[in-house]
Structures are given as structure tokens and as C-alpha cells.
C-alpha positions as a printed NumPy array, in Angstrom:
array([[  0.   ,   0.   ,   0.   ],
       [  1.431,   3.387,  -0.969],
       [  1.056,   6.66 ,   0.856],
       [ -1.027,   8.993,  -1.309],
       [ -0.387,  12.03 ,   0.878],
       [  1.575,  14.608,  -1.145],
       [  5.045,  15.428,   0.131],
       [  6.331,  18.975,   0.721],
       [  7.756,  19.359,  -2.789],
       [  4.57 ,  18.081,  -4.43 ],
       [  2.412,  20.312,  -2.221],
       [  4.523,  23.369,  -2.983],
       [  4.412,  22.607,  -6.718],
       [  0.629,  22.287,  -6.673],
       [  0.34 ,  25.502,  -4.652],
       [  2.634,  27.287,  -7.076],
       [  0.644,  26.535, -10.199],
       [ -2.726,  27.095,  -8.543],
       [ -1.858,  30.46 ,  -7.022],
       [  0.874,  31.72 ,  -9.32 ],
       [  0.544,  30.136, -12.709],
       [ -2.496,  29.087, -14.708],
       [ -6.249,  28.687, -14.732],
       [ -7.778,  26.035, -12.495],
       [ -9.357,  23.214, -14.51 ],
       [-12.006,  20.626, -13.706],
       [ -9.232,  18.035, -13.694],
       [ -7.673,  19.917, -10.766],
       [-10.964,  19.531,  -8.893],
       [-10.964,  15.805,  -9.692],
       [ -7.371,  15.446,  -8.488],
       [ -8.236,  17.216,  -5.23 ],
       [-11.289,  15.025,  -4.618],
       [-13.724,  17.923,  -4.935],
       [-15.308,  16.248,  -7.968],
       [-15.495,  12.607,  -8.979],
       [-15.746,  11.044, -12.409],
       [-19.38 ,  10.635, -13.356],
       [-20.535,  13.476, -11.083],
       [-23.877,  14.903, -12.149],
       [-24.029,  18.604, -13.086],
       [-26.988,  20.827, -13.79 ],
       [-27.382,  24.286, -15.286],
       [-30.7  ,  25.824, -14.222],
       [-32.136,  28.94 , -15.876],
       [-35.311,  29.619, -13.879],
       [-36.302,  32.727, -15.8  ],
       [-36.208,  30.757, -19.036],
       [-37.78 ,  27.64 , -17.504],
       [-34.777,  25.553, -18.575],
       [-32.62 ,  22.915, -16.908],
       [-29.609,  21.406, -18.664],
       [-27.809,  18.335, -17.361],
       [-24.31 ,  16.933, -17.814],
       [-21.701,  14.709, -16.182],
       [-18.009,  15.059, -15.418],
       [-15.722,  12.66 , -17.297],
       [-12.601,  11.014, -15.892],
       [-10.384,  13.445, -17.808],
       [-12.124,  16.478, -16.342],
       [-14.368,  17.383, -19.281],
       [-18.107,  18.045, -19.257],
       [-20.275,  15.577, -21.177],
       [-23.66 ,  16.934, -22.233],
       [-26.785,  14.816, -22.522],
       [-26.196,  14.305, -26.258],
       [-22.697,  12.942, -25.631],
       [-20.702,  16.005, -26.67 ],
       [-17.732,  16.738, -24.399],
       [-16.083,  20.072, -23.617],
       [-13.041,  21.014, -21.594],
       [-14.39 ,  24.525, -20.988],
       [-17.395,  24.821, -18.623],
       [-18.377,  28.017, -20.47 ],
       [-18.319,  26.343, -23.864],
       [-20.379,  23.465, -22.472],
       [-22.945,  25.939, -21.093],
       [-23.181,  27.819, -24.383],
       [-23.679,  24.635, -26.432],
       [-26.232,  23.299, -23.953],
       [-28.338,  26.446, -24.313],
       [-27.668,  26.821, -28.011],
       [-26.705,  30.502, -27.963],
       [-25.334,  33.261, -25.767],
       [-22.306,  33.686, -23.57 ],
       [-21.936,  32.292, -20.047],
       [-19.423,  31.968, -17.256],
       [-19.639,  28.19 , -17.005],
       [-18.066,  28.11 , -13.556],
       [-21.037,  30.118, -12.299],
       [-23.545,  28.15 , -14.389],
       [-22.941,  24.47 , -13.581],
       [-23.633,  23.101, -10.105],
       [-23.334,  19.733,  -8.413],
       [-26.255,  17.956,  -6.754],
       [-25.641,  19.516,  -3.314],
       [-26.227,  22.942,  -4.854],
       [-22.653,  24.185,  -4.946],
       [-21.47 ,  25.777,  -8.16 ],
       [-18.196,  24.842,  -9.823],
       [-16.91 ,  28.298,  -8.903],
       [-17.421,  27.486,  -5.226],
       [-15.482,  24.243,  -5.571],
       [-12.721,  26.115,  -7.364],
       [-12.626,  28.668,  -4.557],
       [-12.316,  25.88 ,  -1.992],
       [ -9.374,  24.449,  -3.914],
       [ -7.662,  27.842,  -4.109],
       [ -8.25 ,  28.433,  -0.39 ],
       [ -6.613,  25.097,   0.395],
       [ -3.639,  26.007,  -1.77 ],
       [ -3.337,  29.369,  -0.014],
       [ -3.261,  27.657,   3.381],
       [ -0.467,  25.373,   2.16 ],
       [  1.542,  28.197,   0.582],
       [  4.743,  29.325,   2.245],
       [  3.888,  32.718,   3.81 ],
       [  7.524,  33.793,   3.797],
       [  8.932,  35.489,   0.73 ],
       [ 12.375,  36.955,   0.067],
       [ 12.585,  40.523,   1.333],
       [ 13.314,  41.861,  -2.166],
       [ 10.29 ,  40.031,  -3.575],
       [  8.02 ,  41.52 ,  -0.955],
       [  9.118,  44.985,  -2.016],
       [  8.134,  44.483,  -5.652],
       [  5.023,  42.293,  -5.566],
       [  2.522,  40.513,  -3.41 ],
       [  3.222,  36.929,  -2.435],
       [  0.914,  34.342,  -4.053],
       [ -0.92 ,  33.965,  -0.734],
       [ -1.378,  37.738,  -0.355],
       [ -2.513,  38.083,  -3.941],
       [ -5.039,  35.275,  -3.506],
       [ -6.489,  37.051,  -0.468],
       [ -6.714,  40.334,  -2.33 ],
       [ -8.371,  38.761,  -5.375],
       [-10.841,  36.943,  -3.147],
       [-11.711,  40.242,  -1.498],
       [-12.024,  41.862,  -4.934],
       [-14.532,  39.242,  -5.996],
       [-16.6  ,  39.765,  -2.849],
       [-16.606,  43.511,  -3.511],
       [-17.621,  42.968,  -7.142],
       [-20.506,  40.726,  -6.06 ],
       [-21.618,  43.45 ,  -3.632],
       [-21.691,  46.002,  -6.444],
       [-18.594,  47.923,  -5.314],
       [-15.76 ,  46.694,  -7.527],
       [-12.14 ,  47.501,  -6.77 ],
       [-10.967,  50.492,  -8.806],
       [ -7.27 ,  51.005,  -9.512],
       [ -4.875,  52.037, -12.252],
       [ -3.402,  49.506, -14.652],
       [  0.011,  50.269, -13.17 ],
       [ -1.248,  49.466,  -9.669],
       [ -2.785,  46.211, -10.893],
       [  0.488,  45.158, -12.535],
       [  2.233,  45.923,  -9.251],
       [  0.339,  43.065,  -7.596],
       [  2.439,  40.795,  -9.812],
       [  5.626,  42.83 ,  -9.461],
       [  5.464,  44.055, -13.067],
       [  6.009,  47.576, -14.387],
       [  4.77 ,  46.878, -17.909],
       [  2.524,  44.47 , -19.728],
       [  3.817,  41.512, -21.686],
       [  4.436,  37.917, -20.703],
       [  2.84 ,  38.617, -17.301],
       [ -0.522,  39.265, -19.026],
       [ -1.389,  35.575, -19.244],
       [ -0.67 ,  35.035, -15.554],
       [ -2.797,  38.017, -14.559],
       [ -5.697,  36.892, -16.74 ],
       [ -5.456,  33.353, -15.346],
       [ -5.484,  34.425, -11.711],
       [ -8.343,  36.843, -12.315],
       [-10.286,  34.091, -14.093],
       [ -9.738,  31.757, -11.141],
       [-11.783,  34.225,  -9.102],
       [-14.358,  34.845, -11.873],
       [-12.947,  38.322, -12.339],
       [-11.938,  40.378, -15.336],
       [-11.033,  44.024, -15.735],
       [-13.298,  46.611, -17.287],
       [-11.977,  47.907, -19.59 ],
       [ -9.41 ,  45.254, -20.539],
       [ -6.191,  46.147, -18.755],
       [ -3.937,  45.327, -21.715],
       [ -5.745,  47.632, -24.14 ],
       [ -5.559,  50.974, -22.345],
       [ -2.776,  53.258, -21.037],
       [ -0.903,  52.303, -17.879],
       [ -2.294,  55.337, -16.073],
       [ -5.918,  54.538, -16.969],
       [ -8.346,  53.157, -14.403],
       [ -9.894,  49.69 , -14.462],
       [-12.601,  48.024, -12.37 ],
       [-12.23 ,  44.442, -11.165],
       [-15.66 ,  43.108, -12.072],
       [-17.355,  39.747, -11.911],
       [-18.172,  37.881, -15.083],
       [-21.905,  37.896, -15.777],
       [-24.118,  35.296, -17.325],
       [-26.186,  35.947, -20.423],
       [-29.296,  36.714, -18.386],
       [-27.639,  39.629, -16.553],
       [-24.882,  40.91 , -18.759],
       [-26.706,  43.719, -20.568],
       [-26.183,  47.039, -18.807],
       [-27.83 ,  50.392, -19.493],
       [-25.186,  52.798, -20.747],
       [-26.044,  55.193, -17.923],
       [-25.101,  52.764, -15.147],
       [-22.356,  53.784, -12.75 ],
       [-19.04 ,  51.847, -12.553],
       [-20.201,  50.161,  -9.346],
       [-22.789,  48.181, -11.297],
       [-20.559,  47.102, -14.182],
       [-20.795,  43.43 , -15.069],
       [-19.012,  42.03 , -18.07 ],
       [-19.574,  38.774, -19.883],
       [-16.3  ,  36.911, -19.557],
       [-17.144,  33.425, -20.69 ],
       [-14.696,  33.981, -23.525],
       [-11.901,  34.478, -20.984],
       [-11.154,  30.761, -21.017],
       [-10.478,  31.028, -24.742],
       [ -7.984,  33.9  , -24.333],
       [ -5.042,  31.996, -22.908],
       [ -2.943,  32.498, -26.057],
       [ -3.912,  36.102, -26.706],
       [ -0.908,  38.104, -27.84 ],
       [ -0.059,  41.533, -26.538],
       [  0.148,  44.328, -29.069],
       [ -0.562,  47.976, -29.654],
       [ -4.254,  48.73 , -29.555],
       [ -5.942,  52.082, -30.045],
       [ -6.628,  52.289, -26.314],
       [ -2.956,  52.042, -25.333],
       [ -2.375,  55.56 , -26.672],
       [ -2.85 ,  58.123, -23.866],
       [ -5.225,  60.316, -25.866],
       [ -7.568,  57.433, -26.767],
       [ -9.393,  57.443, -23.439],
       [ -8.181,  60.777, -22.158],
       [-11.393,  62.648, -22.776],
       [-12.466,  64.708, -25.756],
       [-13.458,  68.328, -26.259],
       [-16.68 ,  68.398, -28.263],
       [-19.521,  70.661, -29.276],
       [-23.259,  70.139, -29.422],
       [-25.226,  70.212, -32.69 ],
       [-26.622,  73.588, -31.568],
       [-23.19 ,  75.242, -31.216],
       [-22.365,  78.416, -33.118],
       [-19.407,  78.843, -35.434],
       [-18.007,  81.438, -33.036],
       [-18.031,  78.899, -30.189],
       [-16.391,  76.244, -32.354],
       [-13.707,  78.572, -33.703],
       [-12.885,  79.849, -30.208],
       [-12.447,  76.297, -28.877],
       [-10.28 ,  75.218, -31.81 ],
       [ -8.046,  78.297, -31.481],
       [ -7.637,  77.966, -27.701],
       [ -6.872,  74.23 , -27.885],
       [ -4.917,  74.473, -31.149],
       [ -7.219,  71.817, -32.662],
       [ -7.861,  71.189, -36.339],
       [-11.242,  69.562, -35.729],
       [-13.9  ,  68.93 , -33.079],
       [-16.424,  66.103, -32.744],
       [-20.098,  67.011, -32.681],
       [-21.93 ,  65.055, -29.975],
       [-25.585,  65.043, -28.987],
       [-24.615,  63.04 , -25.907],
       [-21.669,  60.853, -24.906],
       [-22.881,  57.992, -27.118],
       [-24.488,  59.939, -29.964],
       [-21.847,  61.01 , -32.483],
       [-23.22 ,  63.311, -35.175],
       [-19.918,  63.815, -36.986],
       [-17.115,  66.364, -36.81 ],
       [-16.38 ,  69.905, -37.825],
       [-13.005,  71.257, -39.004],
       [-11.432,  74.394, -40.403],
       [-11.853,  72.915, -43.865],
       [-15.518,  71.97 , -43.42 ],
       [-16.327,  75.397, -41.964],
       [-14.6  ,  77.134, -44.879],
       [-16.438,  75.02 , -47.428],
       [-19.832,  75.552, -45.776],
       [-19.382,  79.325, -45.562],
       [-18.014,  79.528, -49.096],
       [-21.156,  77.824, -50.399],
       [-23.456,  79.801, -48.111],
       [-22.156,  82.777, -46.088],
       [-25.082,  82.392, -43.664],
       [-24.563,  78.631, -43.216],
       [-25.442,  76.881, -39.945],
       [-23.348,  74.26 , -38.174],
       [-25.371,  71.408, -39.672],
       [-24.011,  72.382, -43.095],
       [-20.406,  72.091, -41.87 ],
       [-20.713,  68.711, -40.14 ],
       [-18.899,  65.908, -41.96 ],
       [-18.622,  62.211, -41.227],
       [-16.222,  61.216, -38.439],
       [-14.479,  57.867, -38.266],
       [-14.761,  55.964, -34.979],
       [-13.198,  52.81 , -33.516],
       [-13.39 ,  50.879, -30.268],
       [-10.559,  51.262, -27.775],
       [ -9.624,  47.566, -28.128],
       [ -9.172,  47.745, -31.913],
       [ -5.688,  46.825, -33.198],
       [ -3.841,  50.045, -33.885],
       [ -2.175,  48.774, -37.027],
       [ -5.587,  48.275, -38.674],
       [ -6.454,  51.934, -38.052],
       [ -3.399,  53.339, -39.827],
       [ -5.021,  53.562, -43.307],
       [ -7.961,  55.506, -41.851],
       [ -5.615,  57.878, -40.027],
       [ -3.6  ,  58.396, -43.197],
       [ -6.769,  59.46 , -45.016],
       [ -8.643,  61.36 , -42.292],
       [ -5.888,  62.415, -39.807],
       [ -7.919,  61.366, -36.743],
       [-10.367,  58.814, -35.358],
       [-12.696,  59.094, -32.391],
       [-12.508,  56.322, -29.804],
       [-15.364,  54.556, -28.03 ],
       [-14.712,  53.019, -24.611],
       [-16.096,  49.819, -23.054],
       [-19.423,  51.594, -22.484],
       [-19.589,  52.632, -26.126],
       [-19.176,  56.297, -25.196],
       [-16.902,  58.624, -27.161],
       [-13.979,  58.817, -24.757],
       [-11.072,  60.264, -26.722],
       [ -9.437,  61.007, -30.041],
       [ -6.343,  59.6  , -31.754],
       [ -4.514,  61.598, -34.385],
       [ -1.835,  60.667, -36.875],
       [  0.617,  62.608, -34.687],
       [ -0.249,  60.428, -31.655],
       [  0.554,  57.287, -33.642],
       [  3.756,  58.763, -35.027],
       [  4.954,  59.453, -31.474],
       [  4.075,  55.916, -30.328],
       [  5.878,  54.21 , -33.193],
       [  8.718,  56.726, -32.971],
       [  9.364,  55.723, -29.368],
       [  9.314,  52.059, -30.368],
       [ 11.784,  52.71 , -33.184],
       [ 14.083,  54.477, -30.738],
       [ 14.093,  51.436, -28.477],
       [ 15.013,  49.181, -31.408],
       [ 17.952,  51.466, -32.259],
       [ 19.241,  51.378, -28.677],
       [ 18.982,  47.591, -28.545],
       [ 20.628,  47.293, -31.952],
       [ 23.591,  49.324, -30.736],
       [ 23.877,  47.1  , -27.652],
       [ 23.844,  43.918, -29.753],
       [ 26.461,  45.292, -32.115],
       [ 28.828,  46.484, -29.378],
       [ 28.6  ,  43.247, -27.37 ],
       [ 29.344,  41.271, -30.512],
       [ 32.342,  43.511, -31.266],
       [ 33.701,  43.052, -27.739],
       [ 33.464,  39.265, -27.909],
       [ 34.781,  39.018, -31.478],
       [ 37.743,  41.214, -30.551],
       [ 38.657,  39.361, -27.364],
       [ 37.958,  35.689, -28.082],
       [ 38.2  ,  33.16 , -30.867],
       [ 35.152,  31.552, -32.417],
       [ 36.122,  28.074, -31.078],
       [ 36.25 ,  29.515, -27.544],
       [ 32.744,  30.862, -28.022],
       [ 31.209,  27.763, -29.621],
       [ 32.705,  25.54 , -26.936],
       [ 30.549,  27.349, -24.374],
       [ 27.489,  28.26 , -26.408],
       [ 27.18 ,  25.641, -29.151],
       [ 29.284,  22.561, -28.377],
       [ 27.47 ,  20.505, -31.032],
       [ 28.288,  23.06 , -33.712],
       [ 24.711,  23.208, -34.998],
       [ 23.893,  26.886, -34.522],
       [ 26.856,  29.261, -34.376],
       [ 29.036,  29.48 , -37.481],
       [ 30.071,  33.113, -36.973],
       [ 29.945,  35.773, -34.266],
       [ 26.885,  37.172, -36.049],
       [ 24.903,  34.066, -35.053],
       [ 25.214,  34.817, -31.332],
       [ 22.276,  35.859, -29.141],
       [ 22.307,  37.995, -25.996],
       [ 22.119,  34.74 , -24.045],
       [ 25.292,  33.614, -25.798],
       [ 27.043,  36.878, -24.924],
       [ 26.016,  36.304, -21.329],
       [ 27.33 ,  32.723, -21.263],
       [ 30.696,  33.861, -22.581],
       [ 31.132,  36.812, -20.247],
       [ 29.993,  34.982, -17.116],
       [ 32.779,  32.43 , -17.638],
       [ 35.471,  33.365, -15.049],
       [ 38.389,  32.382, -17.299],
       [ 37.189,  34.363, -20.298],
       [ 36.201,  37.326, -18.135],
       [ 39.727,  37.399, -16.736],
       [ 41.042,  37.216, -20.281],
       [ 38.867,  40.221, -21.218],
       [ 40.841,  42.326, -18.737],
       [ 38.062,  44.735, -17.705],
       [ 38.492,  46.28 , -14.204],
       [ 34.835,  45.575, -13.449],
       [ 32.96 ,  43.141, -11.209],
       [ 31.852,  40.157, -13.292],
       [ 28.825,  39.195, -11.183],
       [ 27.407,  42.719, -11.116],
       [ 27.899,  43.071, -14.882],
       [ 26.222,  39.721, -15.623],
       [ 23.259,  40.553, -13.368],
       [ 22.852,  43.808, -15.313],
       [ 23.12 ,  41.971, -18.621],
       [ 20.47 ,  39.468, -17.527],
       [ 18.082,  42.338, -16.805],
       [ 18.888,  43.851, -20.205],
       [ 18.17 ,  40.49 , -21.857],
       [ 14.695,  40.457, -20.31 ],
       [ 14.011,  43.994, -21.503],
       [ 15.33 ,  43.211, -24.984],
       [ 13.169,  40.103, -25.35 ],
       [ 10.034,  42.009, -24.43 ],
       [ 10.763,  44.648, -27.042],
       [ 12.074,  42.46 , -29.859],
       [  9.304,  39.855, -29.473],
       [  6.585,  42.508, -29.077],
       [  5.584,  40.955, -25.749],
       [  4.498,  44.319, -24.379],
       [  2.101,  46.933, -25.642],
       [  3.685,  49.573, -23.378],
       [  6.551,  51.998, -23.957],
       [  9.696,  51.087, -22.108],
       [  9.846,  52.674, -18.66 ],
       [ 12.511,  55.362, -18.422],
       [ 14.427,  53.189, -15.957],
       [ 14.69 ,  50.413, -18.564],
       [ 15.762,  52.831, -21.291],
       [ 18.424,  54.221, -18.951],
       [ 19.727,  50.702, -18.255],
       [ 20.303,  50.116, -21.957],
       [ 21.826,  53.571, -22.467],
       [ 24.204,  53.063, -19.537],
       [ 25.292,  49.653, -20.814],
       [ 25.966,  51.142, -24.255],
       [ 27.992,  53.908, -22.607],
       [ 30.044,  51.318, -20.726],
       [ 30.587,  49.261, -23.884],
       [ 31.718,  52.35 , -25.77 ],
       [ 34.226,  53.134, -23.021],
       [ 35.653,  49.659, -22.432],
       [ 34.984,  47.988, -25.753],
       [ 36.869,  50.294, -28.09 ]])
């Protein structure tokens, strides 16, 4: 007879991935004994007079009455109903009345109790421990259910995970939020770092529609698709530009030309949107449209100067908007409530891509100077012996990666041979941080501009390489 009690290493591993890694699955509930194979599930919709039934399979999938099986509880709920969008964890319940979300919460609470409460001092300064983060997310869900969702900036949210920018950490954040049936409104990876988000509870189809006049405290967002977003890539969206959700100066359809001209002169604007309310866009007015209207009719009214205005949602991919900006110079942006919340101009985009180009140039200089240092100090066989002993990848110094540079320079013998009067360990730690920054930029893992501190790290390394590498 074997002991089935998990040992310390196994317990810590399970705790790690449940609190600090990925979405909880039904198979996790099976493994923890909170579900059993063949368990009966039901999805009751009293307002519709419907009851759907299913069972849990041995591999942790949901089998509907017709035999179809789904790994995602939300997908199973949608197919069972035949339409709509549902948070399956809040839809399916076992025979004792508990919902899958409650079983998931019990599993996460167990993991939190098992988690090591001690964290390295440095780690505590930069992020919450998994146990602390679990407690905060649990509290956030309770607040969302009570109609008072947590409100914080994107930067503050990232700080819970010790991050200063979005990128690879996005998937972990989305997973941990999903484990508590939470998402952000608006989506945290599609708006500026300084913008505000609400931690809201995913809503089922029956309750997800919200009047546009509701206050943030009553926001509910359908997040059944969250389980399908595990591979979503980060990238520049319209909303990541500061002006996209930064508010917009507008005029009403009853405005006079004198009012419009005064506003455009004072703000140095070329155009203004015409709004009959935050959601009702009538068009836009510009110097050109005013001139044309008055040229055709000197006594023209505003209605004769209004022209069509292009609009996009904040979560639209920025690259797809470029042709429209090239033709019309600006687009108006609708937020998650479908209200006109900002404006993006061709100049805004030029600045965003200009910053990105500058980062590529800095990183390119770093790559080139590191390669020159290594090529000037060592032979190719010395390099391949450390970085490519099988001789399958590196045939010249130009084939080296930043990781290869790091492997060469962290070698004590080669570092001594380099002859720099610098501390090897400190330099390698700096280079490792630079490698992380470089990968985020070069692989487009982040939709955010590099923080000034990161830019300074690259600049300072280039300065050092110029001084010692010549």
C-alpha cells in the first residue's frame, strides 16, 4: 500500500501553479477530490424555464446529454443552451447545490493555506506573495458581487504581480483573475498604464446587458470567452495611446461657429467632434468643413459644416487603423461603455511608433557592441565551446544571441582574459536584466513603452561598452 499524501515538494508545486501560474481546470478539482468522475451537473435557468444536465468525465471534461464533451465549462454551457455567452463556472452546479466556482474557490483556499507565507525581502518589495494576492483577489470578488468593484490604475494592478509593464505577465494576470471569476473593465492590456480599471465579476447571459447610464459600481461584463484567451498576444491597440481614453473636447449640434472657432483656437485643434450626448456622435467639424460651408453659403449653420467622423473601439488593433488615419488624420474612440472617450490623431501614432523605433535602435547598438567586444577578445572556437558545443547553430559571431554573450562573459576564465576592471557578477546581473528587456521589445511581448528606468539601463550599458569595448 502506498502513501497517497503529497510530500512537501509536491504540495509546494501544486500551490505554485494554482496560485501563481495558470487557470484552475475541472481536472484539478478531480485530483483534489472535490469532484469525482461521473458526477452529475446541472445548469438551471429559472427565468427561461430551462434545466440542462451533464456529467463530469474522468479526464475532467463536461459531457452533455447528447454525448458532446467540452473542456471549458463556459463552452459546455453555451452549447447546452444553443446561444449566448456564459461563465460556465457560475452556471454548472453539483447535486448539493454548490457551483463549480465554489469548488474552485475551496481548492484555491486550500492552496493558499499550504503556501509558504515567507517570501524573500526583495520580492516583498516588488510584488505581493501568491498567498497575499489570492487574499486580495478573493476580497475583490466579494466587492464585485456586492456592487462595489475595486478600482485602480493599470500600473497598480500590474504591481500586484511585481510588473512595471505588460507583456508575458498578461497571461498570468488573466489566469489568476479568471480563477476568481474576475476580469477588468476595460481590458487592462488595451488601455494606457495610467488609466483606471474596475475588477468586475463575469456575468451570465441573463444579466450581462447594462444600461449605458449605469455607474461603474454596477458594471458586469460577460467573460465566458476568458477561457479562450489563454494564447492572446499583446500588441498595440488604439486604447494604449494616452489620448484614446483621455477625454475629448466636443460641441453640441446647436453650437455656433463662433463657439467652435474659439475652442479650436484655444486648444490648437484642427477639428472637433459634434456630440448630442456621450454615445451619440453626429460627426465632426473642421477648419476645412467650416470654410467650405461658408463659401457655399455665407449664412450657413453648423449642420451644413458637419462631416462624417471615423470611430473605432478602444480595443481595436492600432495597425488596422493606420489607413484611416492616413486618409482622415484622426479617429474618435469609443470606450467599453460605447461612449466617445477620446481622439487619436496621426501625430499620436507617429509618437508611439517613434518611441518604439528608438528602443530598437538602442537595442541594436547594444547587440552590435557586445558582438564587437566578444569578437575582438575571443576566438570563435572559444565561443562555440561554451554556447554551441554541437556546432549546430553558431558558425560566426553574427549568429550569437544575448544569451550567448552572457554565457561567454559569465565564464570566469574568459572574463579574466577580457581584462576589464569591473565586477563580473554585477555586470552579468545587469546583462540578464537587459536580456529580459530586450526580449520584451524584440518579441513585441508588451504593448507599453519602455519605462525610463529600462531605457536608462540600456543607455548606460551602451555607454560602458563604448568606453571599455573600443
